[in-house]
Amino acid sequence: MSHALIIIDLQNDFCPGGTLAVTEGDQIIAGINAQMAEAAAVVLTQDWHPHDHSSFASQHPGLDPYALTDMPYGPQVLWPDHCVQGAHGAAFHPDLDTTRADLILRKGFRREIDSYSAFFENDQITPTGLEGYLRNRGITQLDFAGLATDFCVAWSALDAARLGFQARVLTELCRGIDLDGSMAKALADLRAAGVDLV
Ligand code: VGL
Ligand code: ZN
């Protein structure tokens, strides 16, 4: 058991009833809990935005949720307000077994920049610290599960491959948003990067 299970953003706002609900987002939780027993390390990520985060459409008068805008670091989708620090929507779904987690990594906490990936903020340069943590623990293989397949899961797994980790996405234990073909693009990008889809 030398692999880590990285569980992306299994938070209330991404589950049915949340402000950025992913269809069937809660239906992967039992399978993820079961998968934890197979892993040498379990890492949970938590999307963790200030209330006035720049990725929120509410901060851009005249623009609607799901519109695309330009940020200094590149194009950015604008989202409904979600995963606000300390709010119920930012908490892990109550069915997720958080006791087994070795590390809880928060991301997206800087107002001016979003962070889909567990490894880098959306400028693709600013590290979150996760790479160092995993390398210090001698972990080289990473399994990814969680929400959303086509955003935070895909960006995390692509960065993992780029950093030289052996990366797999457990596709049955993920669900996606699928915005303008983002699901098909994410899966193609993952395959092209050498990420195993299992
Ligand atoms: C996510 C959109 C905005 C995700 C996070 O977890 O995939 N998507 N913030
Ligand atoms: Zn977010």
PDB file of C-alpha atoms and ligand atoms in Angstrom:
ATOM      1  CA  MET A   1       0.000   0.000   0.000  1.00  0.00           C
ATOM      2  CA  SER A   2       2.073   2.919  -1.244  1.00  0.00           C
ATOM      3  CA  HIS A   3      -0.728   4.908  -2.782  1.00  0.00           C
ATOM      4  CA  ALA A   4      -2.738   7.831  -1.513  1.00  0.00           C
ATOM      5  CA  LEU A   5      -6.446   8.348  -2.067  1.00  0.00           C
ATOM      6  CA  ILE A   6      -7.085  12.020  -2.809  1.00  0.00           C
ATOM      7  CA  ILE A   7     -10.745  12.899  -2.311  1.00  0.00           C
ATOM      8  CA  ILE A   8     -11.659  16.152  -3.986  1.00  0.00           C
ATOM      9  CA  ASP A   9     -14.206  18.619  -2.587  1.00  0.00           C
ATOM     10  CA  LEU A  10     -16.917  16.306  -1.204  1.00  0.00           C
ATOM     11  CA  GLN A  11     -18.687  19.274   0.310  1.00  0.00           C
ATOM     12  CA  ASN A  12     -22.346  20.160   0.814  1.00  0.00           C
ATOM     13  CA  ASP A  13     -22.416  22.850  -1.876  1.00  0.00           C
ATOM     14  CA  PHE A  14     -21.345  20.341  -4.549  1.00  0.00           C
ATOM     15  CA  CYS A  15     -23.994  17.806  -3.497  1.00  0.00           C
ATOM     16  CA  PRO A  16     -27.763  17.874  -4.221  1.00  0.00           C
ATOM     17  CA  GLY A  17     -29.282  20.836  -2.352  1.00  0.00           C
ATOM     18  CA  GLY A  18     -26.041  22.828  -2.545  1.00  0.00           C
ATOM     19  CA  THR A  19     -25.464  26.046  -4.487  1.00  0.00           C
ATOM     20  CA  LEU A  20     -23.216  24.384  -7.096  1.00  0.00           C
ATOM     21  CA  ALA A  21     -24.756  20.933  -6.948  1.00  0.00           C
ATOM     22  CA  VAL A  22     -23.241  18.205  -9.094  1.00  0.00           C
ATOM     23  CA  THR A  23     -25.824  15.639 -10.240  1.00  0.00           C
ATOM     24  CA  GLU A  24     -25.546  12.484  -8.085  1.00  0.00           C
ATOM     25  CA  GLY A  25     -22.684  14.106  -6.176  1.00  0.00           C
ATOM     26  CA  ASP A  26     -23.757  12.353  -2.985  1.00  0.00           C
ATOM     27  CA  GLN A  27     -24.045   8.921  -4.600  1.00  0.00           C
ATOM     28  CA  ILE A  28     -20.290   8.312  -4.678  1.00  0.00           C
ATOM     29  CA  ILE A  29     -19.749   8.750  -0.952  1.00  0.00           C
ATOM     30  CA  ALA A  30     -20.344   5.160   0.221  1.00  0.00           C
ATOM     31  CA  GLY A  31     -17.937   3.865  -2.427  1.00  0.00           C
ATOM     32  CA  ILE A  32     -15.318   6.436  -1.453  1.00  0.00           C
ATOM     33  CA  ASN A  33     -15.607   5.535   2.235  1.00  0.00           C
ATOM     34  CA  ALA A  34     -15.063   1.870   1.336  1.00  0.00           C
ATOM     35  CA  GLN A  35     -12.035   2.755  -0.809  1.00  0.00           C
ATOM     36  CA  MET A  36     -10.258   4.444   2.107  1.00  0.00           C
ATOM     37  CA  ALA A  37      -9.299   1.067   3.604  1.00  0.00           C
ATOM     38  CA  GLU A  38      -7.160   0.328   0.518  1.00  0.00           C
ATOM     39  CA  ALA A  39      -5.008   3.453   0.790  1.00  0.00           C
ATOM     40  CA  ALA A  40      -1.791   4.129   2.697  1.00  0.00           C
ATOM     41  CA  ALA A  41      -2.805   7.755   3.034  1.00  0.00           C
ATOM     42  CA  VAL A  42      -6.100   9.585   2.684  1.00  0.00           C
ATOM     43  CA  VAL A  43      -6.179  13.272   1.759  1.00  0.00           C
ATOM     44  CA  LEU A  44      -9.356  15.359   1.638  1.00  0.00           C
ATOM     45  CA  THR A  45      -9.457  18.651  -0.206  1.00  0.00           C
ATOM     46  CA  GLN A  46     -11.866  21.411   0.755  1.00  0.00           C
ATOM     47  CA  ASP A  47     -12.811  24.306  -1.523  1.00  0.00           C
ATOM     48  CA  TRP A  48     -12.593  27.233   0.911  1.00  0.00           C
ATOM     49  CA  HIS A  49     -13.480  30.656  -0.455  1.00  0.00           C
ATOM     50  CA  PRO A  50     -13.798  34.059   1.214  1.00  0.00           C
ATOM     51  CA  HIS A  51     -17.369  35.434   0.856  1.00  0.00           C
ATOM     52  CA  ASP A  52     -16.209  37.891  -1.825  1.00  0.00           C
ATOM     53  CA  HIS A  53     -14.109  35.467  -3.861  1.00  0.00           C
ATOM     54  CA  SER A  54     -13.301  36.655  -7.373  1.00  0.00           C
ATOM     55  CA  SER A  55     -14.619  33.423  -8.932  1.00  0.00           C
ATOM     56  CA  PHE A  56     -18.146  34.270  -7.762  1.00  0.00           C
ATOM     57  CA  ALA A  57     -20.404  35.808 -10.431  1.00  0.00           C
ATOM     58  CA  SER A  58     -21.869  37.956  -7.637  1.00  0.00           C
ATOM     59  CA  GLN A  59     -18.570  39.905  -7.611  1.00  0.00           C
ATOM     60  CA  HIS A  60     -18.902  40.791 -11.314  1.00  0.00           C
ATOM     61  CA  PRO A  61     -21.909  43.095 -11.878  1.00  0.00           C
ATOM     62  CA  GLY A  62     -23.548  42.323 -15.222  1.00  0.00           C
ATOM     63  CA  LEU A  63     -22.146  38.806 -15.493  1.00  0.00           C
ATOM     64  CA  ASP A  64     -24.122  35.658 -14.741  1.00  0.00           C
ATOM     65  CA  PRO A  65     -23.021  32.390 -13.186  1.00  0.00           C
ATOM     66  CA  TYR A  66     -21.283  30.075 -15.678  1.00  0.00           C
ATOM     67  CA  ALA A  67     -20.109  33.014 -17.827  1.00  0.00           C
ATOM     68  CA  LEU A  68     -16.453  33.070 -18.778  1.00  0.00           C
ATOM     69  CA  THR A  69     -14.306  36.055 -17.843  1.00  0.00           C
ATOM     70  CA  ASP A  70     -10.659  37.002 -18.097  1.00  0.00           C
ATOM     71  CA  MET A  71      -8.544  37.112 -14.970  1.00  0.00           C
ATOM     72  CA  PRO A  72      -4.890  38.239 -14.839  1.00  0.00           C
ATOM     73  CA  TYR A  73      -3.949  34.527 -14.776  1.00  0.00           C
ATOM     74  CA  GLY A  74      -6.202  33.514 -17.690  1.00  0.00           C
ATOM     75  CA  PRO A  75      -9.824  32.597 -18.447  1.00  0.00           C
ATOM     76  CA  GLN A  76     -12.040  31.851 -15.455  1.00  0.00           C
ATOM     77  CA  VAL A  77     -15.590  30.470 -15.245  1.00  0.00           C
ATOM     78  CA  LEU A  78     -17.756  32.498 -12.874  1.00  0.00           C
ATOM     79  CA  TRP A  79     -19.629  30.347 -10.369  1.00  0.00           C
ATOM     80  CA  PRO A  80     -22.575  30.772  -8.045  1.00  0.00           C
ATOM     81  CA  ASP A  81     -21.363  31.633  -4.527  1.00  0.00           C
ATOM     82  CA  HIS A  82     -20.205  28.330  -3.006  1.00  0.00           C
ATOM     83  CA  CYS A  83     -18.026  26.850  -0.266  1.00  0.00           C
ATOM     84  CA  VAL A  84     -17.763  30.061   1.729  1.00  0.00           C
ATOM     85  CA  GLN A  85     -15.317  29.684   4.618  1.00  0.00           C
ATOM     86  CA  GLY A  86     -17.098  28.452   7.733  1.00  0.00           C
ATOM     87  CA  ALA A  87     -20.519  28.129   6.076  1.00  0.00           C
ATOM     88  CA  HIS A  88     -22.581  24.928   5.984  1.00  0.00           C
ATOM     89  CA  GLY A  89     -22.014  24.649   2.228  1.00  0.00           C
ATOM     90  CA  ALA A  90     -18.260  24.428   2.763  1.00  0.00           C
ATOM     91  CA  ALA A  91     -18.527  21.585   5.274  1.00  0.00           C
ATOM     92  CA  PHE A  92     -17.889  18.029   4.152  1.00  0.00           C
ATOM     93  CA  HIS A  93     -21.006  16.042   3.314  1.00  0.00           C
ATOM     94  CA  PRO A  94     -22.122  14.432   6.600  1.00  0.00           C
ATOM     95  CA  ASP A  95     -21.901  10.916   5.115  1.00  0.00           C
ATOM     96  CA  LEU A  96     -18.202  11.266   4.252  1.00  0.00           C
ATOM     97  CA  ASP A  97     -15.977   9.411   6.713  1.00  0.00           C
ATOM     98  CA  THR A  98     -13.560  12.184   7.606  1.00  0.00           C
ATOM     99  CA  THR A  99     -12.027  10.327  10.563  1.00  0.00           C
ATOM    100  CA  ARG A 100      -9.758   8.362   8.230  1.00  0.00           C
ATOM    101  CA  ALA A 101      -8.202  11.518   6.685  1.00  0.00           C
ATOM    102  CA  ASP A 102      -4.486  12.114   7.339  1.00  0.00           C
ATOM    103  CA  LEU A 103      -4.571  15.560   5.770  1.00  0.00           C
ATOM    104  CA  ILE A 104      -7.283  18.075   4.962  1.00  0.00           C
ATOM    105  CA  LEU A 105      -6.033  20.537   2.375  1.00  0.00           C
ATOM    106  CA  ARG A 106      -7.903  23.789   1.841  1.00  0.00           C
ATOM    107  CA  LYS A 107      -7.678  25.682  -1.438  1.00  0.00           C
ATOM    108  CA  GLY A 108      -9.166  28.728  -3.106  1.00  0.00           C
ATOM    109  CA  PHE A 109      -8.748  30.802   0.068  1.00  0.00           C
ATOM    110  CA  ARG A 110      -7.196  33.805  -1.678  1.00  0.00           C
ATOM    111  CA  ARG A 111      -9.793  36.274  -2.924  1.00  0.00           C
ATOM    112  CA  GLU A 112      -8.013  37.152  -6.155  1.00  0.00           C
ATOM    113  CA  ILE A 113      -7.294  33.664  -7.474  1.00  0.00           C
ATOM    114  CA  ASP A 114      -9.225  30.428  -7.836  1.00  0.00           C
ATOM    115  CA  SER A 115      -7.727  27.004  -7.209  1.00  0.00           C
ATOM    116  CA  TYR A 116      -9.285  24.010  -8.936  1.00  0.00           C
ATOM    117  CA  SER A 117      -6.241  21.792  -8.536  1.00  0.00           C
ATOM    118  CA  ALA A 118      -5.105  20.341  -5.224  1.00  0.00           C
ATOM    119  CA  PHE A 119      -1.507  21.111  -6.289  1.00  0.00           C
ATOM    120  CA  PHE A 120      -1.507  24.593  -7.846  1.00  0.00           C
ATOM    121  CA  GLU A 121      -3.755  27.623  -7.867  1.00  0.00           C
ATOM    122  CA  ASN A 122      -5.267  28.556 -11.234  1.00  0.00           C
ATOM    123  CA  ASP A 123      -2.169  30.527 -12.297  1.00  0.00           C
ATOM    124  CA  GLN A 124      -0.680  26.993 -12.452  1.00  0.00           C
ATOM    125  CA  ILE A 125       2.411  28.301 -10.607  1.00  0.00           C
ATOM    126  CA  THR A 126       1.468  28.979  -6.974  1.00  0.00           C
ATOM    127  CA  PRO A 127       1.811  25.688  -5.066  1.00  0.00           C
ATOM    128  CA  THR A 128      -0.627  24.538  -2.376  1.00  0.00           C
ATOM    129  CA  GLY A 129       2.028  22.479  -0.580  1.00  0.00           C
ATOM    130  CA  LEU A 130       0.448  19.098  -1.363  1.00  0.00           C
ATOM    131  CA  GLU A 131       3.326  17.941  -3.568  1.00  0.00           C
ATOM    132  CA  GLY A 132       5.824  18.379  -0.725  1.00  0.00           C
ATOM    133  CA  TYR A 133       3.574  16.596   1.732  1.00  0.00           C
ATOM    134  CA  LEU A 134       3.163  13.543  -0.501  1.00  0.00           C
ATOM    135  CA  ARG A 135       6.863  13.384  -1.432  1.00  0.00           C
ATOM    136  CA  ASN A 136       7.910  13.675   2.216  1.00  0.00           C
ATOM    137  CA  ARG A 137       5.723  10.664   2.940  1.00  0.00           C
ATOM    138  CA  GLY A 138       7.248   8.697   0.070  1.00  0.00           C
ATOM    139  CA  ILE A 139       3.977   8.406  -1.820  1.00  0.00           C
ATOM    140  CA  THR A 140       4.274   8.038  -5.585  1.00  0.00           C
ATOM    141  CA  GLN A 141       0.877   6.676  -6.658  1.00  0.00           C
ATOM    142  CA  LEU A 142      -2.280   8.728  -6.397  1.00  0.00           C
ATOM    143  CA  ASP A 143      -5.916   7.711  -6.841  1.00  0.00           C
ATOM    144  CA  PHE A 144      -8.387  10.551  -7.322  1.00  0.00           C
ATOM    145  CA  ALA A 145     -12.109  10.562  -6.525  1.00  0.00           C
ATOM    146  CA  GLY A 146     -14.714  13.225  -5.759  1.00  0.00           C
ATOM    147  CA  LEU A 147     -16.188  16.342  -7.356  1.00  0.00           C
ATOM    148  CA  ALA A 148     -16.213  17.608  -9.930  1.00  0.00           C
ATOM    149  CA  THR A 149     -14.690  15.233 -12.495  1.00  0.00           C
ATOM    150  CA  ASP A 150     -14.258  17.917 -15.160  1.00  0.00           C
ATOM    151  CA  PHE A 151     -12.909  20.681 -12.915  1.00  0.00           C
ATOM    152  CA  CYS A 152     -11.173  20.038  -9.604  1.00  0.00           C
ATOM    153  CA  VAL A 153     -10.628  16.293 -10.091  1.00  0.00           C
ATOM    154  CA  ALA A 154      -9.278  16.679 -13.636  1.00  0.00           C
ATOM    155  CA  TRP A 155      -7.041  19.654 -12.847  1.00  0.00           C
ATOM    156  CA  SER A 156      -5.631  17.826  -9.819  1.00  0.00           C
ATOM    157  CA  ALA A 157      -4.920  14.602 -11.698  1.00  0.00           C
ATOM    158  CA  LEU A 158      -3.372  16.480 -14.649  1.00  0.00           C
ATOM    159  CA  ASP A 159      -1.046  18.332 -12.270  1.00  0.00           C
ATOM    160  CA  ALA A 160      -0.185  15.058 -10.506  1.00  0.00           C
ATOM    161  CA  ALA A 161       0.863  13.520 -13.823  1.00  0.00           C
ATOM    162  CA  ARG A 162       2.822  16.648 -14.747  1.00  0.00           C
ATOM    163  CA  LEU A 163       4.674  16.409 -11.402  1.00  0.00           C
ATOM    164  CA  GLY A 164       5.638  12.790 -12.097  1.00  0.00           C
ATOM    165  CA  PHE A 165       3.179  10.968  -9.831  1.00  0.00           C
ATOM    166  CA  GLN A 166       1.482   7.852 -11.146  1.00  0.00           C
ATOM    167  CA  ALA A 167      -2.081   9.116 -11.297  1.00  0.00           C
ATOM    168  CA  ARG A 168      -5.392   7.324 -11.652  1.00  0.00           C
ATOM    169  CA  VAL A 169      -8.933   8.698 -11.650  1.00  0.00           C
ATOM    170  CA  LEU A 170     -11.537   6.366 -10.160  1.00  0.00           C
ATOM    171  CA  THR A 171     -14.251   7.469 -12.583  1.00  0.00           C
ATOM    172  CA  GLU A 172     -17.108   5.577 -10.860  1.00  0.00           C
ATOM    173  CA  LEU A 173     -16.282   7.516  -7.689  1.00  0.00           C
ATOM    174  CA  CYS A 174     -16.467  10.931  -9.411  1.00  0.00           C
ATOM    175  CA  ARG A 175     -19.275  13.026 -10.860  1.00  0.00           C
ATOM    176  CA  GLY A 176     -19.007  15.999 -13.223  1.00  0.00           C
ATOM    177  CA  ILE A 177     -20.589  19.384 -13.948  1.00  0.00           C
ATOM    178  CA  ASP A 178     -20.335  19.144 -17.777  1.00  0.00           C
ATOM    179  CA  LEU A 179     -20.342  22.775 -18.847  1.00  0.00           C
ATOM    180  CA  ASP A 180     -20.120  23.222 -22.651  1.00  0.00           C
ATOM    181  CA  GLY A 181     -18.470  19.864 -23.267  1.00  0.00           C
ATOM    182  CA  SER A 182     -16.092  20.159 -20.325  1.00  0.00           C
ATOM    183  CA  MET A 183     -16.557  16.479 -19.422  1.00  0.00           C
ATOM    184  CA  ALA A 184     -15.433  15.086 -22.786  1.00  0.00           C
ATOM    185  CA  LYS A 185     -12.526  17.547 -22.893  1.00  0.00           C
ATOM    186  CA  ALA A 186     -11.390  16.633 -19.375  1.00  0.00           C
ATOM    187  CA  LEU A 187     -11.435  12.904 -20.101  1.00  0.00           C
ATOM    188  CA  ALA A 188      -9.500  13.418 -23.347  1.00  0.00           C
ATOM    189  CA  ASP A 189      -6.936  15.636 -21.599  1.00  0.00           C
ATOM    190  CA  LEU A 190      -6.506  13.059 -18.813  1.00  0.00           C
ATOM    191  CA  ARG A 191      -5.948  10.215 -21.270  1.00  0.00           C
ATOM    192  CA  ALA A 192      -3.492  12.313 -23.270  1.00  0.00           C
ATOM    193  CA  ALA A 193      -1.541  13.085 -20.080  1.00  0.00           C
ATOM    194  CA  GLY A 194      -1.199   9.393 -19.245  1.00  0.00           C
ATOM    195  CA  VAL A 195      -3.661   9.397 -16.361  1.00  0.00           C
ATOM    196  CA  ASP A 196      -5.367   6.000 -15.993  1.00  0.00           C
ATOM    197  CA  LEU A 197      -9.147   6.162 -15.962  1.00  0.00           C
ATOM    198  CA  VAL A 198     -10.437   3.205 -13.965  1.00  0.00           C
TER     199      VAL A 198
HETATM  200  C1  VGL B   1     -15.082  23.237  -8.247  1.00  0.00           C
HETATM  201  C2  VGL B   1     -16.009  24.926  -9.484  1.00  0.00           C
HETATM  202  C3  VGL B   1     -15.633  25.851  -8.546  1.00  0.00           C
HETATM  203  C4  VGL B   1     -14.813  21.770  -8.114  1.00  0.00           C
HETATM  204  C5  VGL B   1     -14.697  24.161  -7.294  1.00  0.00           C
HETATM  205  O1  VGL B   1     -14.644  21.282  -6.974  1.00  0.00           O
HETATM  206  O2  VGL B   1     -14.770  21.076  -9.161  1.00  0.00           O
HETATM  207  N1  VGL B   1     -15.730  23.628  -9.343  1.00  0.00           N
HETATM  208  N2  VGL B   1     -14.974  25.459  -7.452  1.00  0.00           N
HETATM  209 ZN    ZN B   2     -14.695  26.888  -5.878  1.00  0.00          ZN
END
